[in-house]
Tab-separated table of C-alpha atoms in Angstrom:
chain	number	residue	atom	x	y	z
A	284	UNK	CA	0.000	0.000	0.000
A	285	UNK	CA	2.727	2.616	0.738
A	286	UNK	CA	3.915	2.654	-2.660
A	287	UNK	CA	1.190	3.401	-4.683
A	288	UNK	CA	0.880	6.373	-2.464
A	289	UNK	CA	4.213	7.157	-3.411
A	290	UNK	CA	3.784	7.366	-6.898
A	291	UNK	CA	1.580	9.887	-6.247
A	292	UNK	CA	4.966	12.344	-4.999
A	293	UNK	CA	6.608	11.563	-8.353
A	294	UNK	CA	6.200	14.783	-10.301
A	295	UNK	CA	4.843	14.305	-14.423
A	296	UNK	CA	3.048	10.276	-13.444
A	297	UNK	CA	1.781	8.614	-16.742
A	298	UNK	CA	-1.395	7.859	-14.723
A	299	UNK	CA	-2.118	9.325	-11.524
A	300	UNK	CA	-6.022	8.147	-11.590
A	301	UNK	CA	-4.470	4.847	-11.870
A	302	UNK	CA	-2.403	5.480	-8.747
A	303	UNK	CA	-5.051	7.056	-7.005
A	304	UNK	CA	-7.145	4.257	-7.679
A	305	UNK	CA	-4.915	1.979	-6.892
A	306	UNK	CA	-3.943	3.195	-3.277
A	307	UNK	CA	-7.676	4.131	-2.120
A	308	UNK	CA	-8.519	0.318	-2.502
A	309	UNK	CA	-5.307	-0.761	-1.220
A	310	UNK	CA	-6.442	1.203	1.763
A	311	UNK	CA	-9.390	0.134	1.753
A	312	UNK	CA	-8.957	-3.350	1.787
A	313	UNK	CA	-6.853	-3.045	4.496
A	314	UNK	CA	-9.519	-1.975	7.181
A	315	UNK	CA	-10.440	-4.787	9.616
A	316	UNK	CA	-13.832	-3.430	10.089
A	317	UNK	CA	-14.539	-0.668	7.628
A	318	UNK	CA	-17.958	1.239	8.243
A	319	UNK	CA	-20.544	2.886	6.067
A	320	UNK	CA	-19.009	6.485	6.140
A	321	UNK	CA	-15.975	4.673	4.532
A	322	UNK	CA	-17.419	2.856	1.849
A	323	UNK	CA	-19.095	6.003	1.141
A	324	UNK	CA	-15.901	7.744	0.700
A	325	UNK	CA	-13.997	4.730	-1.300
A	326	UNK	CA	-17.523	4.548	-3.911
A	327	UNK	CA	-17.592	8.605	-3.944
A	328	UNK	CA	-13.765	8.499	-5.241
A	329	UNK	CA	-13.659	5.449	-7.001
A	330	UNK	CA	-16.627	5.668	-9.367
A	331	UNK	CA	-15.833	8.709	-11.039
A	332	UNK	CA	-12.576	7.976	-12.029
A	333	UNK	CA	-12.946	4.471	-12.726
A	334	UNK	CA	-13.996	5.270	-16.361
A	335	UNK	CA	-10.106	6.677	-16.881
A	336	UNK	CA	-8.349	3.775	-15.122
A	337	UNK	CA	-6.335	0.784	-17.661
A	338	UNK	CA	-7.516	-2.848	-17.755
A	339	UNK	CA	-4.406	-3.598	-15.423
A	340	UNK	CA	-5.547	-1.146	-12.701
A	341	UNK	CA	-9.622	-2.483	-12.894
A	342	UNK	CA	-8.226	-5.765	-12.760
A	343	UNK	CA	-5.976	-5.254	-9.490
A	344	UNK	CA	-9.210	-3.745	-7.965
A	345	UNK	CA	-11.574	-6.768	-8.958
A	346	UNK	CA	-8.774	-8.913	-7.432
A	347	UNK	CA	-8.818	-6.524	-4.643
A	348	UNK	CA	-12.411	-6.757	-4.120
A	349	UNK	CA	-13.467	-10.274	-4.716
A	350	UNK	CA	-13.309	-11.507	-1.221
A	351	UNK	CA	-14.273	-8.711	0.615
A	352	UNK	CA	-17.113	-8.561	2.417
A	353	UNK	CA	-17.519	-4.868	2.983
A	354	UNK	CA	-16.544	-4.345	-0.696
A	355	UNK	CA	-19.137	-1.118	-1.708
A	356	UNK	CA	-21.916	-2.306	-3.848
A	357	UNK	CA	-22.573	0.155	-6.272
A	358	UNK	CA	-18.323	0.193	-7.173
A	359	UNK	CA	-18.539	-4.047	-7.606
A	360	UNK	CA	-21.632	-3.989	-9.899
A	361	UNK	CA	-20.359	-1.331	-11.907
A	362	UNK	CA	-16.822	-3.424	-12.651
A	363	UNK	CA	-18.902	-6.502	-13.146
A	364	UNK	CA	-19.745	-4.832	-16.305
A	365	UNK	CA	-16.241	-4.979	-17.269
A	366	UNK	CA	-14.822	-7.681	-19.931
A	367	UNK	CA	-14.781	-11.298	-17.557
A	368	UNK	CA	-10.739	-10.907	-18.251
A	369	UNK	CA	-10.760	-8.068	-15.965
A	370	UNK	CA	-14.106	-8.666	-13.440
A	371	UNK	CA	-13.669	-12.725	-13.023
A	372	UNK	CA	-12.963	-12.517	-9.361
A	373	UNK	CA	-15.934	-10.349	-8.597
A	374	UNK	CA	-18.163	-13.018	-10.642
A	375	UNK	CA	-17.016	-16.028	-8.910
A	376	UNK	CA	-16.184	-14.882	-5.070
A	377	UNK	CA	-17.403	-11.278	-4.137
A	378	UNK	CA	-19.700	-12.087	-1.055
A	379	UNK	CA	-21.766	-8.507	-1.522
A	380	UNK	CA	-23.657	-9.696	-5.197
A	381	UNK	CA	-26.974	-10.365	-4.481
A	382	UNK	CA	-29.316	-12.710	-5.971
A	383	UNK	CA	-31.010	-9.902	-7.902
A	384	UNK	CA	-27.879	-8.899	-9.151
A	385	UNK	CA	-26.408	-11.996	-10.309
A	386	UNK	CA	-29.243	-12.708	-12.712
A	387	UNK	CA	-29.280	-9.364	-14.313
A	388	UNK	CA	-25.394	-9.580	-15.147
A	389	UNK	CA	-26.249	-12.911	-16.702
A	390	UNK	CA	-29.300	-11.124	-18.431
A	391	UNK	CA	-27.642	-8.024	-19.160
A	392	UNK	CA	-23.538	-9.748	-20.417
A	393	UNK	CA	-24.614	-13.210	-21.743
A	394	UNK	CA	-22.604	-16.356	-21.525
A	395	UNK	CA	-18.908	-14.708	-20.986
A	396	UNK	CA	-20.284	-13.423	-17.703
A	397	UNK	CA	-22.608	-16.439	-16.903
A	398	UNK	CA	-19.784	-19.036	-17.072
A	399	UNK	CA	-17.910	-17.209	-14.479
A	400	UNK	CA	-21.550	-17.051	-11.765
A	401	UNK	CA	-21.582	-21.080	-12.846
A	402	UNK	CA	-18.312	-21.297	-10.850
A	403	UNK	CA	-19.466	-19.672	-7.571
A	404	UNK	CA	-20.518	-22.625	-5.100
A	405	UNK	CA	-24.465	-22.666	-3.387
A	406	UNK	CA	-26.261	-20.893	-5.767
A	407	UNK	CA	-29.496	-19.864	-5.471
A	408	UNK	CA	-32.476	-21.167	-7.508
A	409	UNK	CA	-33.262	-17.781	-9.071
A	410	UNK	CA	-29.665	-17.620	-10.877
A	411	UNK	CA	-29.945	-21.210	-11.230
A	412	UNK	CA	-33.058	-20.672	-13.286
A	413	UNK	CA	-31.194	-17.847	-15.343
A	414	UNK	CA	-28.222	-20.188	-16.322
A	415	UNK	CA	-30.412	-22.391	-17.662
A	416	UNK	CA	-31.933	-19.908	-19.781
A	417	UNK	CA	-27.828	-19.304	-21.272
A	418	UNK	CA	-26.722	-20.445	-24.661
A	419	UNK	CA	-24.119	-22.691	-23.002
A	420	UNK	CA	-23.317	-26.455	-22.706
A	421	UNK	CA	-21.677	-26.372	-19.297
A	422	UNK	CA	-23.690	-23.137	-17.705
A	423	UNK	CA	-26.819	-25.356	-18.753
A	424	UNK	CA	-25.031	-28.345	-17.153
A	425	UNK	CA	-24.386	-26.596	-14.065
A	426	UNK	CA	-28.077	-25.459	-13.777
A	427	UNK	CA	-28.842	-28.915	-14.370
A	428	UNK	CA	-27.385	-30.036	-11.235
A	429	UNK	CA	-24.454	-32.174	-13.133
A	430	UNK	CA	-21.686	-29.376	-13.473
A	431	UNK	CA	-18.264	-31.150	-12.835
A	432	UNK	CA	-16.104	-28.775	-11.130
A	433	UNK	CA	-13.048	-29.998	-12.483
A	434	UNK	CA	-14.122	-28.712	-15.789
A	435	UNK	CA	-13.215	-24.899	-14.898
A	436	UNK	CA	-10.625	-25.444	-12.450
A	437	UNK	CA	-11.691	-24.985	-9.166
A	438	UNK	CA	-9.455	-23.907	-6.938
A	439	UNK	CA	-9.509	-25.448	-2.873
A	440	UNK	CA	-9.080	-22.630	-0.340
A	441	UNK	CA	-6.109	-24.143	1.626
A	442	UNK	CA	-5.131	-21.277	4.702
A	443	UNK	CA	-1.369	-22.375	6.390
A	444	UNK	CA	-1.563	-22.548	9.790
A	445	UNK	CA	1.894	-22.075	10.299
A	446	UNK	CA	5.185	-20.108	9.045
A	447	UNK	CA	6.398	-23.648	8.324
A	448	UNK	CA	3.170	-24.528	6.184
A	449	UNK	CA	2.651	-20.782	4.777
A	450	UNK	CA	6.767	-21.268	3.155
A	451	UNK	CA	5.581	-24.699	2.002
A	452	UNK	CA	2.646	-23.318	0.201
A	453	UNK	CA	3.987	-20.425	-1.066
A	454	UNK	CA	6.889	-22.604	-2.961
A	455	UNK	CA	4.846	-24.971	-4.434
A	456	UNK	CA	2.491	-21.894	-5.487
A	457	UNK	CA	5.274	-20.628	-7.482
A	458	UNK	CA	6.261	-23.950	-9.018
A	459	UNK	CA	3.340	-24.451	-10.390
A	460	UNK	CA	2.387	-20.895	-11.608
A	461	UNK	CA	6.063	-21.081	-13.487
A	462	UNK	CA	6.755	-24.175	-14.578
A	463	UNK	CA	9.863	-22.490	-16.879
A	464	UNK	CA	11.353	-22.074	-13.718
A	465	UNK	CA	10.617	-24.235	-11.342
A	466	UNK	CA	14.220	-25.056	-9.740
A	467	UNK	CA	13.874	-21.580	-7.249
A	468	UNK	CA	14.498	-22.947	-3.324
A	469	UNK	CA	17.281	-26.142	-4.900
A	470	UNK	CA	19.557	-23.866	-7.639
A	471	UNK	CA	22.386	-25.453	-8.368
A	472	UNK	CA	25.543	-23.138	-7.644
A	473	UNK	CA	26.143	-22.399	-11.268
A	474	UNK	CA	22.873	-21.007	-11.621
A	475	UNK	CA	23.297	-18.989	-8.615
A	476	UNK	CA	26.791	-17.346	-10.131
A	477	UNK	CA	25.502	-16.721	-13.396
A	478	UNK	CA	24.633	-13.814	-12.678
A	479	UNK	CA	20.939	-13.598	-14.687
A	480	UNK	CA	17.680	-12.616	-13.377
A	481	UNK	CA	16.898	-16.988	-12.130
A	482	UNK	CA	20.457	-16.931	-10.622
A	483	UNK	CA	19.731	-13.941	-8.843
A	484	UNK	CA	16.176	-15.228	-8.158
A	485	UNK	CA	17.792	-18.666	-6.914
A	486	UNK	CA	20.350	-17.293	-4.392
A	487	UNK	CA	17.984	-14.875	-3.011
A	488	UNK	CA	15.708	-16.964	-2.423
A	489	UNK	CA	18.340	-19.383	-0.591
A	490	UNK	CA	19.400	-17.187	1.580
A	491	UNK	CA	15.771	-15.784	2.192
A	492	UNK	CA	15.034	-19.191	3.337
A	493	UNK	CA	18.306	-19.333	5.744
A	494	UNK	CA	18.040	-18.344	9.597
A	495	UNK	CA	20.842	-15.924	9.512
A	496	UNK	CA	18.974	-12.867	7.988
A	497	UNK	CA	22.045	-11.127	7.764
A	498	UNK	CA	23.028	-13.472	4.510
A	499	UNK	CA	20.062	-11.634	2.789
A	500	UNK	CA	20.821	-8.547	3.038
A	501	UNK	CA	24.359	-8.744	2.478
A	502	UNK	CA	23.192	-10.719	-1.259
A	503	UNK	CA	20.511	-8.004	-1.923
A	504	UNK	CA	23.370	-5.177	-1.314
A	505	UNK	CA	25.571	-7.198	-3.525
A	506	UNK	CA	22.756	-7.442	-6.622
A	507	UNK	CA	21.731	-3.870	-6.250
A	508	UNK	CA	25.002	-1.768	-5.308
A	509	UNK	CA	23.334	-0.886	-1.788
A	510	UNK	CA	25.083	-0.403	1.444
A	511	UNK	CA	24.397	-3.103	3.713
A	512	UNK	CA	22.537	-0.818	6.086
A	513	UNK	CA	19.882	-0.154	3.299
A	514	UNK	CA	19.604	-3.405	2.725
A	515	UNK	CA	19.083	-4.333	6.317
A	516	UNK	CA	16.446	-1.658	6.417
A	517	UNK	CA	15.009	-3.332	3.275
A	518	UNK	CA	14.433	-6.226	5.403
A	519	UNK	CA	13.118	-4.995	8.592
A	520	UNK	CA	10.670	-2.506	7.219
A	521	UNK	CA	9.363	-4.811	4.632
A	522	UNK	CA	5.922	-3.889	4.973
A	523	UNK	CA	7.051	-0.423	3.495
A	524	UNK	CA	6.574	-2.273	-0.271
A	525	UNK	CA	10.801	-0.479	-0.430
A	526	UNK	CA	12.225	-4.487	-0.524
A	527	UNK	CA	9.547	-5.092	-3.968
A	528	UNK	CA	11.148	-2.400	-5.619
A	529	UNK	CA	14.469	-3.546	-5.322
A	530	UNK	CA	13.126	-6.770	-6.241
A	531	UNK	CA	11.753	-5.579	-9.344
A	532	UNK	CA	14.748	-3.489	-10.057
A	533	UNK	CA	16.932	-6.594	-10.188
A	534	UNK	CA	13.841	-8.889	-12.728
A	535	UNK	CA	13.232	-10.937	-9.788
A	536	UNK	CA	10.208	-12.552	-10.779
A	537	UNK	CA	6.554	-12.524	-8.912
A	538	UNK	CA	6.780	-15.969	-8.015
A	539	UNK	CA	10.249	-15.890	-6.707
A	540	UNK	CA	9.311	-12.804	-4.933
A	541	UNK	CA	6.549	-14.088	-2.990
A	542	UNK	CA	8.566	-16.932	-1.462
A	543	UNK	CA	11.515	-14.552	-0.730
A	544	UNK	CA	8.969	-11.931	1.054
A	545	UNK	CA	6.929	-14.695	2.490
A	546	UNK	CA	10.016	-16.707	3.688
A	547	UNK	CA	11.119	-13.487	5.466
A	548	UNK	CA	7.653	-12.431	6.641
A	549	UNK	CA	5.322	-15.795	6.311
A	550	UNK	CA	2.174	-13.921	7.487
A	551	UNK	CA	2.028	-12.341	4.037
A	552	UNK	CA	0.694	-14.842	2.396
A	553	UNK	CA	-1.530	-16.349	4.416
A	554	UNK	CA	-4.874	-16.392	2.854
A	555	UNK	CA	-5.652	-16.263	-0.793
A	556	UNK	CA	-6.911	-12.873	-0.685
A	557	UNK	CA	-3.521	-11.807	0.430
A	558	UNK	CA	-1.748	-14.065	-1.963
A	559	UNK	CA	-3.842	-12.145	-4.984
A	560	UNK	CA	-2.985	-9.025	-3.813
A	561	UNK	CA	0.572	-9.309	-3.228
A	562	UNK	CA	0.727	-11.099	-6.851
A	563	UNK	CA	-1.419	-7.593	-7.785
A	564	UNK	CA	0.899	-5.204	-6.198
A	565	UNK	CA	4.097	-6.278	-7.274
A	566	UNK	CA	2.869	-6.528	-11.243
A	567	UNK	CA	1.930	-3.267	-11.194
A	568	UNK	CA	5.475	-2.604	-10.112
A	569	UNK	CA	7.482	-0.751	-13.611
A	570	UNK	CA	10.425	-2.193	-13.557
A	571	UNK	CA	12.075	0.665	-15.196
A	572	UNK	CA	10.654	2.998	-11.953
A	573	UNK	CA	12.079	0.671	-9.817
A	574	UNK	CA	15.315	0.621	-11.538
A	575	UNK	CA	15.841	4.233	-11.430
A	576	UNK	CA	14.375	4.263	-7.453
A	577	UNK	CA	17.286	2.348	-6.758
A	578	UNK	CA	19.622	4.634	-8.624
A	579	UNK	CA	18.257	7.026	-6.825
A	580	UNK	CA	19.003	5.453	-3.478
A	581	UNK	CA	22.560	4.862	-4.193
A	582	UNK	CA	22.874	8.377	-5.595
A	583	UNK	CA	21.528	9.672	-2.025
A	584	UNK	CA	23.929	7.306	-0.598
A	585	UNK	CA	26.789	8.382	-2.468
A	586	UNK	CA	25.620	11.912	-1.340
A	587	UNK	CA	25.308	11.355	2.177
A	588	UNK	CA	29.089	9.897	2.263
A	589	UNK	CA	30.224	12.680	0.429
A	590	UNK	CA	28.795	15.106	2.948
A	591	UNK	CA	29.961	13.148	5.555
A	592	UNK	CA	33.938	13.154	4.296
A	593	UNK	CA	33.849	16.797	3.650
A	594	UNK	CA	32.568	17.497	6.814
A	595	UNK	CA	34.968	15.889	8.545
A	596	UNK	CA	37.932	17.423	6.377
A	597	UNK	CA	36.492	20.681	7.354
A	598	UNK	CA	37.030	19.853	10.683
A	599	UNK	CA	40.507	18.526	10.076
A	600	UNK	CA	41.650	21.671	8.273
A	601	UNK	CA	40.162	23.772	11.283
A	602	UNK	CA	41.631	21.406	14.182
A	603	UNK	CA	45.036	21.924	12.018
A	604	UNK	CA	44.994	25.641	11.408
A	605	UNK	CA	44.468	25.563	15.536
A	606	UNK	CA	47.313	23.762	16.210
A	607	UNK	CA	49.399	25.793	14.231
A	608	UNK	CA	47.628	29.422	15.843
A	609	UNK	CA	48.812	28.023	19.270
């Protein structure tokens, strides 16, 4: 959440809707108990600028969105309208579409839309009614009563219950959503020298995994150029959304950085909700922003040393020139 809403400080942003959009729900979302007055506020600033937001923004807010049960109404019908590429969660999860408004999407979008409401598990016999009604071969099944659920890929809602089970879970999620690279926590030393994005990837993710923290940081400050005091600061304040940046800076990919985040922090990813938006926030990551964050880091770095020496040959010349007075 922090860095969308620093986007917002960079001066001449491609989109700042996009990032205004982004970091309202990202707040939102992030209420235990949010009440009326605030979905108020989130549907008063979301709705009007939802018309100039990109697919990839929409889609991060139907992710967002799709589990939430205080979700505003009026904001989840109106992306349910969207294309099912970007509105799919809402369809098959959100907990705040009504009966009513289930069968007027499928009335009102047609079979794209109704495919996606087929998924969702108890429905009731009004949208039951409507997907039979839907020029489909499964919907029709599924309002049948003989829908296989294997057919669209259900997916079970497994919750860790432990650090131990969350790191588990979160490396087999990344094997299988990247099969192209599925050697991440067992890289072989040469991949770990090689010095590409995987062997980066590989050792970070080694050392992410190792009880010394201290290995971490000192491999992140050797990727990016850091001090190892930044990088340590990476680590500790890693809810800050700094340590994806640098991530993304060095082509670490979204899989690999999930483990390496959750291995350092396991409570990140420990519902599927969470696991969505983390996926959600770090996409939306430009690597060539991040690249040029980091830049900037080193450059304030560099700065701050510099400052430092000439302060202290300041105070050499002085101490000398008051030697040589007395």
């Amino acid at each position: 959440m922090p860095t969308h809403f620093r986007a917002l400080e960079q001066p001449g942003h491609a989109n700042r809707k996009d990032e205004i959009l982004r970091a309202s729900i990202s707040a939102f979302v992030a209420l235990s108990k949010p009440n009326k007055r605030d979905c108020n506020q989130i549907e008063d600033l979301a709705l009007p600028i939802l018309q100039y937001a990109t697919d990839q923004t929409k889609r991060f807010v139907c992710a967002a969105l799709a589990e939430n049960g205080s979700a505003p109404v009026n904001l989840v019908r109106k992306l349910c309208d969207e294309p099912v590429e970007i509105c799919a969660p809402l369809l098959l999860l959100s907990p705040v579409m009504t009966p009513i408004d289930l069968v007027a999407i499928i009335g009102r979008k047609g079979k794209e839309h109704a495919r996606i409401i087929a998924r969702r598990s108890h429905l009731p016999n009004d949208v039951i009614e409507a997907l039979a009604l839907v020029d489909d071969p499964k919907v029709r099944a599924r309002a049948a009563g003989s829908f296989d659920v294997a057919d669209v890929g259900a997916v079970p809602n497994v919750k860790p219950t432990t650090a131990a089970q969350a790191r588990t879970l979160l490396a087999e999620l990344a094997l299988s959503l990247n099969n192209t690279e599925a050697n991440f926590p067992a890289a072989n030393d040469a991949e770990e020298t090689g010095g590409s994005a995987a062997g980066v990837s590989a050792k970070l993710i080694r050392l992410a995994l190792h009880e010394e923290s201290g290995l971490f940081a000192t491999a992140l400050a050797d990727a990016t150029g850091l001090s190892f005091g930044r990088t340590q600061r990476l680590v500790k304040r890693i809810a800050s959304g700094e340590l994806l940046t640098a991530l993304r800076a060095l082509d670490v990919g979204v899989d690999a950085a999930f483990v390496i985040t959750c291995a350092l922090n396991p409570h990140v990813g420990s519902t599927k909700t969470e696991i969505r938006l983390f996926r959600g926030r770090f996409e939306l990551l430009d690597q060539d922003k991040a690249v040029e964050t980091v830049r900037r880091w080193k450059a304030d770095e560099i700065s701050v040393d510099f400052k430092r020496r000439a302060v202290n040959s300041e105070r050499a010349v002085e101490n000398d020139a008051v030697l040589k007075a007395s």
